[in-house]
PDB file of C-alpha atoms in Angstrom:
ATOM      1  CA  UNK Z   1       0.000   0.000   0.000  1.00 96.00           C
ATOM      2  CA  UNK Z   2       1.248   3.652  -0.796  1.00 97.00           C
ATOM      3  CA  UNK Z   3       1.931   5.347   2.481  1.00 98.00           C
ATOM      4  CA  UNK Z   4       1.108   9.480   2.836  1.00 98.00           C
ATOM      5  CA  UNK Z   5       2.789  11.688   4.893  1.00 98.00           C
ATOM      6  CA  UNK Z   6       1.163  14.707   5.772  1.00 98.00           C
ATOM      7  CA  UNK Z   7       2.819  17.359   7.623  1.00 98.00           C
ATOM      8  CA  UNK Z   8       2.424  19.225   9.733  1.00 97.00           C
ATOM      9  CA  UNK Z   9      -0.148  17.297  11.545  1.00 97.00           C
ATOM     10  CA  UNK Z  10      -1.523  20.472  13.056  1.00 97.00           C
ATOM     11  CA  UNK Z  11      -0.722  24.018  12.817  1.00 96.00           C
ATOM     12  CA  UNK Z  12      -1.702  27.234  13.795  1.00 97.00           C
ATOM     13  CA  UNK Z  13      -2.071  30.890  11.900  1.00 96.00           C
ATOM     14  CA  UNK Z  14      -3.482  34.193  11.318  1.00 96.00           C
ATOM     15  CA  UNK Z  15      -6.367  35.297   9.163  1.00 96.00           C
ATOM     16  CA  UNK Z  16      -4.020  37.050   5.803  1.00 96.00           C
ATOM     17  CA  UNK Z  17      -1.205  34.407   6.472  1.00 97.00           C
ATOM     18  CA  UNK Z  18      -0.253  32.824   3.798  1.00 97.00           C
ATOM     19  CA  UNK Z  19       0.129  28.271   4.596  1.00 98.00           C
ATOM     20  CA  UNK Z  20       1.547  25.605   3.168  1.00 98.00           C
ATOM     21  CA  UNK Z  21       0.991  22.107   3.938  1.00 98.00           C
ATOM     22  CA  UNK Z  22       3.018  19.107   2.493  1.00 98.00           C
ATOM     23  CA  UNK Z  23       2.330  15.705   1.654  1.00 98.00           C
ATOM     24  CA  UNK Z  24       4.929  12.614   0.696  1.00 98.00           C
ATOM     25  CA  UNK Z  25       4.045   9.483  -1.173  1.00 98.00           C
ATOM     26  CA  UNK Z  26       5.996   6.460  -0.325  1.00 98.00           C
ATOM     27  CA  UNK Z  27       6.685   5.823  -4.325  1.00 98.00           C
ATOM     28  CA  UNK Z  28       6.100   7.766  -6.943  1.00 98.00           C
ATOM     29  CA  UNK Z  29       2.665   8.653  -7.692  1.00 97.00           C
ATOM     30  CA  UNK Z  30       2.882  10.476 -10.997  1.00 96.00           C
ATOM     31  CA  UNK Z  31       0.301  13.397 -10.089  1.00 97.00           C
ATOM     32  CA  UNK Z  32      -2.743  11.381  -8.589  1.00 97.00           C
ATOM     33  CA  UNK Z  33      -2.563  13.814  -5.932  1.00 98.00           C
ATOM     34  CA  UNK Z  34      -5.998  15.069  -4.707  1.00 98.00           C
ATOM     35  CA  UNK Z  35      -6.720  18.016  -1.416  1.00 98.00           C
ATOM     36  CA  UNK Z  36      -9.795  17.764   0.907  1.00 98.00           C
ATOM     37  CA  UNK Z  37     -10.807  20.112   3.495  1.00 98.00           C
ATOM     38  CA  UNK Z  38     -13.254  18.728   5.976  1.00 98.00           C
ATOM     39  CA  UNK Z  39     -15.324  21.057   8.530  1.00 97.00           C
ATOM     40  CA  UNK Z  40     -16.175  19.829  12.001  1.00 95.00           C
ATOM     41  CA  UNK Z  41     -19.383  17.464  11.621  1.00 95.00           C
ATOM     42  CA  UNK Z  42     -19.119  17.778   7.562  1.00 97.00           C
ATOM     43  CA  UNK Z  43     -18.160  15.452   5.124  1.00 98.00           C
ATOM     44  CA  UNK Z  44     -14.690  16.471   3.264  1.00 98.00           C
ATOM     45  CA  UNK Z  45     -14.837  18.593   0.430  1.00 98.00           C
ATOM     46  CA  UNK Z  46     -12.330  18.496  -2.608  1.00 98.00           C
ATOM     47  CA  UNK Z  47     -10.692  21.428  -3.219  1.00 98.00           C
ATOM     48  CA  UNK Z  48      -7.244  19.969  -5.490  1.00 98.00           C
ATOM     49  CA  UNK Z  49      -7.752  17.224  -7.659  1.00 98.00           C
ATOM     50  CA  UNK Z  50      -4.263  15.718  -9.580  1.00 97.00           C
ATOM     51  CA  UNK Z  51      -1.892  18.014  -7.855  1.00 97.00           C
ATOM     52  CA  UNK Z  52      -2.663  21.291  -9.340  1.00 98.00           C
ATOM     53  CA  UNK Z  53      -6.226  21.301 -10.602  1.00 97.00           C
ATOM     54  CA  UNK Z  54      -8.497  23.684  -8.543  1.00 98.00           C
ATOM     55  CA  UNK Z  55     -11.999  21.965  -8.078  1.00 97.00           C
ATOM     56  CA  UNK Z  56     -14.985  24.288  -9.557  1.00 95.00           C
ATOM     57  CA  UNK Z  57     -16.355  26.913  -6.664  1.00 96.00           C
ATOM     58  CA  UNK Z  58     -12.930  27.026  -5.032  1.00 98.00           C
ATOM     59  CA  UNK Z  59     -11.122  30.354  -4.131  1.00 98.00           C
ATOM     60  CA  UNK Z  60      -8.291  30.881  -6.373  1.00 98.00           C
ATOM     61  CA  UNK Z  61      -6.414  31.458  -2.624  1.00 98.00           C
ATOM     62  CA  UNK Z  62      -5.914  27.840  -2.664  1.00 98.00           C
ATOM     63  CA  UNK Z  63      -3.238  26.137  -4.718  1.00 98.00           C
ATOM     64  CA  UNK Z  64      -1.632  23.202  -5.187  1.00 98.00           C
ATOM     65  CA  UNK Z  65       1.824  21.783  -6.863  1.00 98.00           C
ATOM     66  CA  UNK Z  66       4.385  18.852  -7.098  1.00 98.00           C
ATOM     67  CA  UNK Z  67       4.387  15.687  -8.525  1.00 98.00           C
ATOM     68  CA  UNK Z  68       5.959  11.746  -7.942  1.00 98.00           C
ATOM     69  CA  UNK Z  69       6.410  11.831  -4.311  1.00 98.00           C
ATOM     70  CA  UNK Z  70       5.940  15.243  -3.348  1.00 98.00           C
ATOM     71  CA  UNK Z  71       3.027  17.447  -3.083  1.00 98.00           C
ATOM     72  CA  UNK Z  72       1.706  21.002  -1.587  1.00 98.00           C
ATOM     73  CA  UNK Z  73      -1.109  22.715  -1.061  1.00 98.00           C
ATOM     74  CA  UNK Z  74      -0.767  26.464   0.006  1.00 98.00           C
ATOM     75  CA  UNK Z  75      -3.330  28.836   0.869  1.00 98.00           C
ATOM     76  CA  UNK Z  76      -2.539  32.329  -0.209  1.00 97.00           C
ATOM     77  CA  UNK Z  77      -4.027  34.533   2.366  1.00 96.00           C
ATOM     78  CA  UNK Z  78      -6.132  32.901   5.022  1.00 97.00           C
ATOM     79  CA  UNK Z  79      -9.887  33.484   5.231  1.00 96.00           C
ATOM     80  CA  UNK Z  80     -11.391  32.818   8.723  1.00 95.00           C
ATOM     81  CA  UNK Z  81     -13.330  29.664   6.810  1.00 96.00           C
ATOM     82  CA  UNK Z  82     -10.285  28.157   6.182  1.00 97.00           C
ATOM     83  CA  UNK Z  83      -9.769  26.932   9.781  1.00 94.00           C
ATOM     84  CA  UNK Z  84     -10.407  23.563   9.043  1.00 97.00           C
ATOM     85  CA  UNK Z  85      -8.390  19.862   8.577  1.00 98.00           C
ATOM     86  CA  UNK Z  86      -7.189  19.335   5.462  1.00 98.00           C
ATOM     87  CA  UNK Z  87      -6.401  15.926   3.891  1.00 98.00           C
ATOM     88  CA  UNK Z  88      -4.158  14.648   1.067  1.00 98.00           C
ATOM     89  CA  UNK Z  89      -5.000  11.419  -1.033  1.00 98.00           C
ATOM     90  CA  UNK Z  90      -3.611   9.275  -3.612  1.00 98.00           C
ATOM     91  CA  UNK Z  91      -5.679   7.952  -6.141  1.00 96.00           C
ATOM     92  CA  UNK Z  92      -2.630   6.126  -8.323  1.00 95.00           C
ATOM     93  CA  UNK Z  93      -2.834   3.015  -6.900  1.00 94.00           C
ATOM     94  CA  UNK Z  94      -5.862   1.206  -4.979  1.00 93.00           C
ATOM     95  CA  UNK Z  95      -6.412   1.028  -1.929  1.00 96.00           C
ATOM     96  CA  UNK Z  96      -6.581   5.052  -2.284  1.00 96.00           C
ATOM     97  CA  UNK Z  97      -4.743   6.313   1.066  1.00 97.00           C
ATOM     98  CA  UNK Z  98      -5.085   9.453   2.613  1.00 98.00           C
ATOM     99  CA  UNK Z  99      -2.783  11.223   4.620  1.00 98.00           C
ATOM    100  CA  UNK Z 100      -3.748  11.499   8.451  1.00 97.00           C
ATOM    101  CA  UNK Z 101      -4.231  15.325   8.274  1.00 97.00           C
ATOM    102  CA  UNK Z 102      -3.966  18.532   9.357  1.00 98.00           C
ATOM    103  CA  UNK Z 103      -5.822  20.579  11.479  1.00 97.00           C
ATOM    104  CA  UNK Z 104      -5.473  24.540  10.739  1.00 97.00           C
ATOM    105  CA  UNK Z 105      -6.170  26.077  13.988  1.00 96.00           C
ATOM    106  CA  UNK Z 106      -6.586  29.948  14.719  1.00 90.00           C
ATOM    107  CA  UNK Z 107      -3.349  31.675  16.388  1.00 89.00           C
TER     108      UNK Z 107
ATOM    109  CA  UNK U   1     -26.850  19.304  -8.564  1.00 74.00           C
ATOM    110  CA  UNK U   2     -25.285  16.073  -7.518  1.00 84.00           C
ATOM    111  CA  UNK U   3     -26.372  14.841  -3.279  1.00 91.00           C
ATOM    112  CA  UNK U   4     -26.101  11.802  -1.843  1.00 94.00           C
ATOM    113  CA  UNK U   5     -28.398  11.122   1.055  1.00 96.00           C
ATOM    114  CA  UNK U   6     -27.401   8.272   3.311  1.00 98.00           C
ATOM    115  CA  UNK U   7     -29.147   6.641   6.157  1.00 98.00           C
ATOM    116  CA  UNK U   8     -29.750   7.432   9.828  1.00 98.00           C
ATOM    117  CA  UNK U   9     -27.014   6.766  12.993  1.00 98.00           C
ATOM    118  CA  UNK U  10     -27.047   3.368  14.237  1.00 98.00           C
ATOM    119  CA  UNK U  11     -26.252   1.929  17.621  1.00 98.00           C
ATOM    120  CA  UNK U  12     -25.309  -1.763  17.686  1.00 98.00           C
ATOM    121  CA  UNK U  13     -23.941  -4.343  19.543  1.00 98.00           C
ATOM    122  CA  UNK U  14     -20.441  -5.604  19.520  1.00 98.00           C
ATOM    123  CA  UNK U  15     -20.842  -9.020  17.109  1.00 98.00           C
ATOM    124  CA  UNK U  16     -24.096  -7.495  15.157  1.00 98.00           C
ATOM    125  CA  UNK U  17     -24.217  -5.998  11.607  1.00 98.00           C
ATOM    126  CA  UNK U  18     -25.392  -2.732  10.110  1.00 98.00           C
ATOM    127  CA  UNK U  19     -26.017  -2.013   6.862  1.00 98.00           C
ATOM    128  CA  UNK U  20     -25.920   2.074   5.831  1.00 98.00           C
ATOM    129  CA  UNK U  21     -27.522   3.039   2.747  1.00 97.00           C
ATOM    130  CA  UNK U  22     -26.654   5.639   0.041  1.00 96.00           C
ATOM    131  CA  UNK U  23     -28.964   7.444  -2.327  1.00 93.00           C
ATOM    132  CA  UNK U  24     -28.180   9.155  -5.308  1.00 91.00           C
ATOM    133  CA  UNK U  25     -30.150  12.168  -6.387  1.00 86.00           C
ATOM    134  CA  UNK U  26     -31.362  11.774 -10.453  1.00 67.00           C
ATOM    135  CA  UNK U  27     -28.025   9.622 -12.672  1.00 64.00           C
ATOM    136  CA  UNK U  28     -24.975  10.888 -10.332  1.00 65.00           C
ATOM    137  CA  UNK U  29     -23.985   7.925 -10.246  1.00 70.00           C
ATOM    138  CA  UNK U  30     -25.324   6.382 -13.760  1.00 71.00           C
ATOM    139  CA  UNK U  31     -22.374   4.079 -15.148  1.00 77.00           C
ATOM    140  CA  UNK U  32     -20.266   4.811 -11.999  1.00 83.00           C
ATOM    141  CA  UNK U  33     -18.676   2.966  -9.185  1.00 88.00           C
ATOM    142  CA  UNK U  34     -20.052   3.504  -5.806  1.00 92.00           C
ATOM    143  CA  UNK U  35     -17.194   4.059  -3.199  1.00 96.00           C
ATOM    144  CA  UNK U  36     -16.831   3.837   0.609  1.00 98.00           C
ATOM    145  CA  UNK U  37     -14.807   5.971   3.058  1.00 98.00           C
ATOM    146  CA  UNK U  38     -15.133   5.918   6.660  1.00 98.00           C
ATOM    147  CA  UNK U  39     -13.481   8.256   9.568  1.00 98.00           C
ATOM    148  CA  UNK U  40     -13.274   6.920  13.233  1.00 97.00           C
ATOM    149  CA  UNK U  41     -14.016   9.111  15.927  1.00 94.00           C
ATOM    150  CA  UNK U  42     -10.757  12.476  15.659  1.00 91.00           C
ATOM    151  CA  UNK U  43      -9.419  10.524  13.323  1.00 94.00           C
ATOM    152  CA  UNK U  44      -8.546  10.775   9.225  1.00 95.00           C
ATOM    153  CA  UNK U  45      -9.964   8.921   6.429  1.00 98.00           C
ATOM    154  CA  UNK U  46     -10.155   5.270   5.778  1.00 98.00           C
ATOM    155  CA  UNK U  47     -11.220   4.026   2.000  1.00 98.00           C
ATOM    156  CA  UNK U  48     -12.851   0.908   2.114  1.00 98.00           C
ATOM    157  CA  UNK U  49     -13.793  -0.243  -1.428  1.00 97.00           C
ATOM    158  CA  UNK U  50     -15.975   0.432  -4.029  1.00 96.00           C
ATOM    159  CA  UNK U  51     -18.809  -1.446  -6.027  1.00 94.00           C
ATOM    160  CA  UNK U  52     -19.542  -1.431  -9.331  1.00 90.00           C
ATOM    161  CA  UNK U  53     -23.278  -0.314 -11.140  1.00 85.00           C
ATOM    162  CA  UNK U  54     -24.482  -3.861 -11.763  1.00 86.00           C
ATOM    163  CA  UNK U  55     -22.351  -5.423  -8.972  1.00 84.00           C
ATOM    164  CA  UNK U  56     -20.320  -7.292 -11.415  1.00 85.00           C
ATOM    165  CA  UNK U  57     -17.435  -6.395  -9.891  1.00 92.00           C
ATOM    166  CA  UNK U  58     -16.422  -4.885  -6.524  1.00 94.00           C
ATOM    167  CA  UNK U  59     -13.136  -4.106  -4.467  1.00 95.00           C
ATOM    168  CA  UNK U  60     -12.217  -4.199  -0.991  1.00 97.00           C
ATOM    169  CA  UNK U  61      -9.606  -3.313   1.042  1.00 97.00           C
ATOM    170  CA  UNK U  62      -7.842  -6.591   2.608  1.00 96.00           C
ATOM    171  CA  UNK U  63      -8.879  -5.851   5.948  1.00 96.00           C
ATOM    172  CA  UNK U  64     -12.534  -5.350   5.468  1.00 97.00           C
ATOM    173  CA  UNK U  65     -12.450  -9.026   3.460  1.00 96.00           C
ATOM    174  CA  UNK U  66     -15.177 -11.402   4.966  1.00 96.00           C
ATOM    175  CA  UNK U  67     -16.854  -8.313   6.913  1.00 98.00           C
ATOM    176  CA  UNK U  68     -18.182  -6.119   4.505  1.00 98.00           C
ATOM    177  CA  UNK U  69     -20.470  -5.761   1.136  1.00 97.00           C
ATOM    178  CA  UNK U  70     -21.046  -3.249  -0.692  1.00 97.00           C
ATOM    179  CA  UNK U  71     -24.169  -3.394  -3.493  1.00 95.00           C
ATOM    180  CA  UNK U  72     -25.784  -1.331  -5.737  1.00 92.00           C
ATOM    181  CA  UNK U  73     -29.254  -0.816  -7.109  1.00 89.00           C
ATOM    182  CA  UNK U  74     -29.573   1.147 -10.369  1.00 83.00           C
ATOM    183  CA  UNK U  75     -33.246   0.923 -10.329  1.00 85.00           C
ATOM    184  CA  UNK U  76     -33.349   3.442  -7.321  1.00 87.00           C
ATOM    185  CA  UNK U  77     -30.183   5.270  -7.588  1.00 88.00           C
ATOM    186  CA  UNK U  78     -28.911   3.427  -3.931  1.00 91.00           C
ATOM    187  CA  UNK U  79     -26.214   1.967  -2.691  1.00 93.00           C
ATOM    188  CA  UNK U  80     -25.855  -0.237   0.637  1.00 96.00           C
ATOM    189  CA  UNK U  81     -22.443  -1.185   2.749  1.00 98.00           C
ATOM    190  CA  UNK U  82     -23.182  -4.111   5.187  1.00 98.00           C
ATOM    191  CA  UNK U  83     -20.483  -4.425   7.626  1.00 98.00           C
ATOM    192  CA  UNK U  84     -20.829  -7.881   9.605  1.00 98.00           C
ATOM    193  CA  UNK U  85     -19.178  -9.028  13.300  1.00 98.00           C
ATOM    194  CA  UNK U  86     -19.035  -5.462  14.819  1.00 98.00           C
ATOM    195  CA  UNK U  87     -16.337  -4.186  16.657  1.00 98.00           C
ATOM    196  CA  UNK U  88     -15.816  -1.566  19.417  1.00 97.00           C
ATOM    197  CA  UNK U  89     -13.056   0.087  16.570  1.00 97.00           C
ATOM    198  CA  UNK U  90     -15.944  -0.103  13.826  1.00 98.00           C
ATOM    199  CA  UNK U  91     -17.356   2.947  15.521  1.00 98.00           C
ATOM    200  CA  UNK U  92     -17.098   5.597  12.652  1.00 98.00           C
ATOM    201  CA  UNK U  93     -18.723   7.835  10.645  1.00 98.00           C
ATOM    202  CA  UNK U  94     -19.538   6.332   6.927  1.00 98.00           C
ATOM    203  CA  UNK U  95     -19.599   7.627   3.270  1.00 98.00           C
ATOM    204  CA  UNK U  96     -20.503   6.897   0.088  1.00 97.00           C
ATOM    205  CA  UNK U  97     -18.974   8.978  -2.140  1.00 96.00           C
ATOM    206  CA  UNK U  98     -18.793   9.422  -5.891  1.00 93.00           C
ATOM    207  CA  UNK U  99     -15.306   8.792  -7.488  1.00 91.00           C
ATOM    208  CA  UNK U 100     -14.266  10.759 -10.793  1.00 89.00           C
ATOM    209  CA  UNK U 101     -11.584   8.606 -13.071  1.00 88.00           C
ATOM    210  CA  UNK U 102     -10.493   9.629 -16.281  1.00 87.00           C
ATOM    211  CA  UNK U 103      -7.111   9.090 -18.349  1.00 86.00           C
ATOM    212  CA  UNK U 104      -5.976  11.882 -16.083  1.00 86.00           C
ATOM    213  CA  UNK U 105      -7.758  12.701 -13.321  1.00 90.00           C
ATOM    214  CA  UNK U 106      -9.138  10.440 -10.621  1.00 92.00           C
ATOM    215  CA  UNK U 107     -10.777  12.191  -6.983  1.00 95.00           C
ATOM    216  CA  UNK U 108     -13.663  11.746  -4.858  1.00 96.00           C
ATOM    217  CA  UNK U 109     -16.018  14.626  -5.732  1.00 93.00           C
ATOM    218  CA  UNK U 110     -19.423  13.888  -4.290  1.00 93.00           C
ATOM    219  CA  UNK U 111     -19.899  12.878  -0.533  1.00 97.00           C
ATOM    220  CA  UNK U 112     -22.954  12.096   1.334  1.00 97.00           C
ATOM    221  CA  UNK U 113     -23.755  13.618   4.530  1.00 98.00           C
ATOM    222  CA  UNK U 114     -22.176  10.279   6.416  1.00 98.00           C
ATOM    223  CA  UNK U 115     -23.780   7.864   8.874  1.00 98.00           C
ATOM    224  CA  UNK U 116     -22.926   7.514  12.247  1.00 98.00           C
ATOM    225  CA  UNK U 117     -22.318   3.987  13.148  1.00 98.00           C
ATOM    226  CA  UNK U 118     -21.566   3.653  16.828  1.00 98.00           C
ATOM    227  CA  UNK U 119     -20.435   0.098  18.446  1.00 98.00           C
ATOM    228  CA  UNK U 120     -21.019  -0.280  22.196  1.00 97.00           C
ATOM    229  CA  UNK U 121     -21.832  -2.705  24.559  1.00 96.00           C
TER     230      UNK U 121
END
Protein backbone atom coordinates (compact mmCIF):
# COMPACT_ATOMS: atom_id res chain seq x y z
CA UNK A 1 0.00 0.00 0.00
CA UNK A 2 1.25 3.65 -0.80
CA UNK A 3 1.93 5.35 2.48
CA UNK A 4 1.11 9.48 2.84
CA UNK A 5 2.79 11.69 4.89
CA UNK A 6 1.16 14.71 5.77
CA UNK A 7 2.82 17.36 7.62
CA UNK A 8 2.42 19.23 9.73
CA UNK A 9 -0.15 17.30 11.55
CA UNK A 10 -1.52 20.47 13.06
CA UNK A 11 -0.72 24.02 12.82
CA UNK A 12 -1.70 27.23 13.79
CA UNK A 13 -2.07 30.89 11.90
CA UNK A 14 -3.48 34.19 11.32
CA UNK A 15 -6.37 35.30 9.16
CA UNK A 16 -4.02 37.05 5.80
CA UNK A 17 -1.20 34.41 6.47
CA UNK A 18 -0.25 32.82 3.80
CA UNK A 19 0.13 28.27 4.60
CA UNK A 20 1.55 25.60 3.17
CA UNK A 21 0.99 22.11 3.94
CA UNK A 22 3.02 19.11 2.49
CA UNK A 23 2.33 15.70 1.65
CA UNK A 24 4.93 12.61 0.70
CA UNK A 25 4.05 9.48 -1.17
CA UNK A 26 6.00 6.46 -0.33
CA UNK A 27 6.68 5.82 -4.32
CA UNK A 28 6.10 7.77 -6.94
CA UNK A 29 2.66 8.65 -7.69
CA UNK A 30 2.88 10.48 -11.00
CA UNK A 31 0.30 13.40 -10.09
CA UNK A 32 -2.74 11.38 -8.59
CA UNK A 33 -2.56 13.81 -5.93
CA UNK A 34 -6.00 15.07 -4.71
CA UNK A 35 -6.72 18.02 -1.42
CA UNK A 36 -9.79 17.76 0.91
CA UNK A 37 -10.81 20.11 3.49
CA UNK A 38 -13.25 18.73 5.98
CA UNK A 39 -15.32 21.06 8.53
CA UNK A 40 -16.17 19.83 12.00
CA UNK A 41 -19.38 17.46 11.62
CA UNK A 42 -19.12 17.78 7.56
CA UNK A 43 -18.16 15.45 5.12
CA UNK A 44 -14.69 16.47 3.26
CA UNK A 45 -14.84 18.59 0.43
CA UNK A 46 -12.33 18.50 -2.61
CA UNK A 47 -10.69 21.43 -3.22
CA UNK A 48 -7.24 19.97 -5.49
CA UNK A 49 -7.75 17.22 -7.66
CA UNK A 50 -4.26 15.72 -9.58
CA UNK A 51 -1.89 18.01 -7.85
CA UNK A 52 -2.66 21.29 -9.34
CA UNK A 53 -6.23 21.30 -10.60
CA UNK A 54 -8.50 23.68 -8.54
CA UNK A 55 -12.00 21.97 -8.08
CA UNK A 56 -14.99 24.29 -9.56
CA UNK A 57 -16.35 26.91 -6.66
CA UNK A 58 -12.93 27.03 -5.03
CA UNK A 59 -11.12 30.35 -4.13
CA UNK A 60 -8.29 30.88 -6.37
CA UNK A 61 -6.41 31.46 -2.62
CA UNK A 62 -5.91 27.84 -2.66
CA UNK A 63 -3.24 26.14 -4.72
CA UNK A 64 -1.63 23.20 -5.19
CA UNK A 65 1.82 21.78 -6.86
CA UNK A 66 4.38 18.85 -7.10
CA UNK A 67 4.39 15.69 -8.52
CA UNK A 68 5.96 11.75 -7.94
CA UNK A 69 6.41 11.83 -4.31
CA UNK A 70 5.94 15.24 -3.35
CA UNK A 71 3.03 17.45 -3.08
CA UNK A 72 1.71 21.00 -1.59
CA UNK A 73 -1.11 22.72 -1.06
CA UNK A 74 -0.77 26.46 0.01
CA UNK A 75 -3.33 28.84 0.87
CA UNK A 76 -2.54 32.33 -0.21
CA UNK A 77 -4.03 34.53 2.37
CA UNK A 78 -6.13 32.90 5.02
CA UNK A 79 -9.89 33.48 5.23
CA UNK A 80 -11.39 32.82 8.72
CA UNK A 81 -13.33 29.66 6.81
CA UNK A 82 -10.29 28.16 6.18
CA UNK A 83 -9.77 26.93 9.78
CA UNK A 84 -10.41 23.56 9.04
CA UNK A 85 -8.39 19.86 8.58
CA UNK A 86 -7.19 19.34 5.46
CA UNK A 87 -6.40 15.93 3.89
CA UNK A 88 -4.16 14.65 1.07
CA UNK A 89 -5.00 11.42 -1.03
CA UNK A 90 -3.61 9.27 -3.61
CA UNK A 91 -5.68 7.95 -6.14
CA UNK A 92 -2.63 6.13 -8.32
CA UNK A 93 -2.83 3.01 -6.90
CA UNK A 94 -5.86 1.21 -4.98
CA UNK A 95 -6.41 1.03 -1.93
CA UNK A 96 -6.58 5.05 -2.28
CA UNK A 97 -4.74 6.31 1.07
CA UNK A 98 -5.09 9.45 2.61
CA UNK A 99 -2.78 11.22 4.62
CA UNK A 100 -3.75 11.50 8.45
CA UNK A 101 -4.23 15.32 8.27
CA UNK A 102 -3.97 18.53 9.36
CA UNK A 103 -5.82 20.58 11.48
CA UNK A 104 -5.47 24.54 10.74
CA UNK A 105 -6.17 26.08 13.99
CA UNK A 106 -6.59 29.95 14.72
CA UNK A 107 -3.35 31.68 16.39
CA UNK B 1 -26.85 19.30 -8.56
CA UNK B 2 -25.29 16.07 -7.52
CA UNK B 3 -26.37 14.84 -3.28
CA UNK B 4 -26.10 11.80 -1.84
CA UNK B 5 -28.40 11.12 1.06
CA UNK B 6 -27.40 8.27 3.31
CA UNK B 7 -29.15 6.64 6.16
CA UNK B 8 -29.75 7.43 9.83
CA UNK B 9 -27.01 6.77 12.99
CA UNK B 10 -27.05 3.37 14.24
CA UNK B 11 -26.25 1.93 17.62
CA UNK B 12 -25.31 -1.76 17.69
CA UNK B 13 -23.94 -4.34 19.54
CA UNK B 14 -20.44 -5.60 19.52
CA UNK B 15 -20.84 -9.02 17.11
CA UNK B 16 -24.10 -7.50 15.16
CA UNK B 17 -24.22 -6.00 11.61
CA UNK B 18 -25.39 -2.73 10.11
CA UNK B 19 -26.02 -2.01 6.86
CA UNK B 20 -25.92 2.07 5.83
CA UNK B 21 -27.52 3.04 2.75
CA UNK B 22 -26.65 5.64 0.04
CA UNK B 23 -28.96 7.44 -2.33
CA UNK B 24 -28.18 9.16 -5.31
CA UNK B 25 -30.15 12.17 -6.39
CA UNK B 26 -31.36 11.77 -10.45
CA UNK B 27 -28.02 9.62 -12.67
CA UNK B 28 -24.97 10.89 -10.33
CA UNK B 29 -23.98 7.92 -10.25
CA UNK B 30 -25.32 6.38 -13.76
CA UNK B 31 -22.37 4.08 -15.15
CA UNK B 32 -20.27 4.81 -12.00
CA UNK B 33 -18.68 2.97 -9.18
CA UNK B 34 -20.05 3.50 -5.81
CA UNK B 35 -17.19 4.06 -3.20
CA UNK B 36 -16.83 3.84 0.61
CA UNK B 37 -14.81 5.97 3.06
CA UNK B 38 -15.13 5.92 6.66
CA UNK B 39 -13.48 8.26 9.57
CA UNK B 40 -13.27 6.92 13.23
CA UNK B 41 -14.02 9.11 15.93
CA UNK B 42 -10.76 12.48 15.66
CA UNK B 43 -9.42 10.52 13.32
CA UNK B 44 -8.55 10.78 9.23
CA UNK B 45 -9.96 8.92 6.43
CA UNK B 46 -10.16 5.27 5.78
CA UNK B 47 -11.22 4.03 2.00
CA UNK B 48 -12.85 0.91 2.11
CA UNK B 49 -13.79 -0.24 -1.43
CA UNK B 50 -15.98 0.43 -4.03
CA UNK B 51 -18.81 -1.45 -6.03
CA UNK B 52 -19.54 -1.43 -9.33
CA UNK B 53 -23.28 -0.31 -11.14
CA UNK B 54 -24.48 -3.86 -11.76
CA UNK B 55 -22.35 -5.42 -8.97
CA UNK B 56 -20.32 -7.29 -11.42
CA UNK B 57 -17.43 -6.39 -9.89
CA UNK B 58 -16.42 -4.88 -6.52
CA UNK B 59 -13.14 -4.11 -4.47
CA UNK B 60 -12.22 -4.20 -0.99
CA UNK B 61 -9.61 -3.31 1.04
CA UNK B 62 -7.84 -6.59 2.61
CA UNK B 63 -8.88 -5.85 5.95
CA UNK B 64 -12.53 -5.35 5.47
CA UNK B 65 -12.45 -9.03 3.46
CA UNK B 66 -15.18 -11.40 4.97
CA UNK B 67 -16.85 -8.31 6.91
CA UNK B 68 -18.18 -6.12 4.50
CA UNK B 69 -20.47 -5.76 1.14
CA UNK B 70 -21.05 -3.25 -0.69
CA UNK B 71 -24.17 -3.39 -3.49
CA UNK B 72 -25.78 -1.33 -5.74
CA UNK B 73 -29.25 -0.82 -7.11
CA UNK B 74 -29.57 1.15 -10.37
CA UNK B 75 -33.25 0.92 -10.33
CA UNK B 76 -33.35 3.44 -7.32
CA UNK B 77 -30.18 5.27 -7.59
CA UNK B 78 -28.91 3.43 -3.93
CA UNK B 79 -26.21 1.97 -2.69
CA UNK B 80 -25.86 -0.24 0.64
CA UNK B 81 -22.44 -1.19 2.75
CA UNK B 82 -23.18 -4.11 5.19
CA UNK B 83 -20.48 -4.42 7.63
CA UNK B 84 -20.83 -7.88 9.60
CA UNK B 85 -19.18 -9.03 13.30
CA UNK B 86 -19.04 -5.46 14.82
CA UNK B 87 -16.34 -4.19 16.66
CA UNK B 88 -15.82 -1.57 19.42
CA UNK B 89 -13.06 0.09 16.57
CA UNK B 90 -15.94 -0.10 13.83
CA UNK B 91 -17.36 2.95 15.52
CA UNK B 92 -17.10 5.60 12.65
CA UNK B 93 -18.72 7.84 10.64
CA UNK B 94 -19.54 6.33 6.93
CA UNK B 95 -19.60 7.63 3.27
CA UNK B 96 -20.50 6.90 0.09
CA UNK B 97 -18.97 8.98 -2.14
CA UNK B 98 -18.79 9.42 -5.89
CA UNK B 99 -15.31 8.79 -7.49
CA UNK B 100 -14.27 10.76 -10.79
CA UNK B 101 -11.58 8.61 -13.07
CA UNK B 102 -10.49 9.63 -16.28
CA UNK B 103 -7.11 9.09 -18.35
CA UNK B 104 -5.98 11.88 -16.08
CA UNK B 105 -7.76 12.70 -13.32
CA UNK B 106 -9.14 10.44 -10.62
CA UNK B 107 -10.78 12.19 -6.98
CA UNK B 108 -13.66 11.75 -4.86
CA UNK B 109 -16.02 14.63 -5.73
CA UNK B 110 -19.42 13.89 -4.29
CA UNK B 111 -19.90 12.88 -0.53
CA UNK B 112 -22.95 12.10 1.33
CA UNK B 113 -23.76 13.62 4.53
CA UNK B 114 -22.18 10.28 6.42
CA UNK B 115 -23.78 7.86 8.87
CA UNK B 116 -22.93 7.51 12.25
CA UNK B 117 -22.32 3.99 13.15
CA UNK B 118 -21.57 3.65 16.83
CA UNK B 119 -20.43 0.10 18.45
CA UNK B 120 -21.02 -0.28 22.20
CA UNK B 121 -21.83 -2.71 24.56
Amino acid sequence: DIQMTQSPSSLSASVGDRVTITCRASQSIGNYLNWYQQKPGKAPNLLIYSASSLQSGVPSRFSGSGSGTDFSLTISSLQPEDFAAYYCQQSSNAPYTFGRGTKLEIK
Amino acid sequence: QVQLVQSGAEVKKPGASVKVACKASGNSFLGQNMHWVRQAPGQGLEWMGWVSPNNDDRRYVQKFLGRVTMTRDTSTSTGDMELIRLRSDDTAIYYCVRRISTKWDDYFDYWGQGTLVTVSS
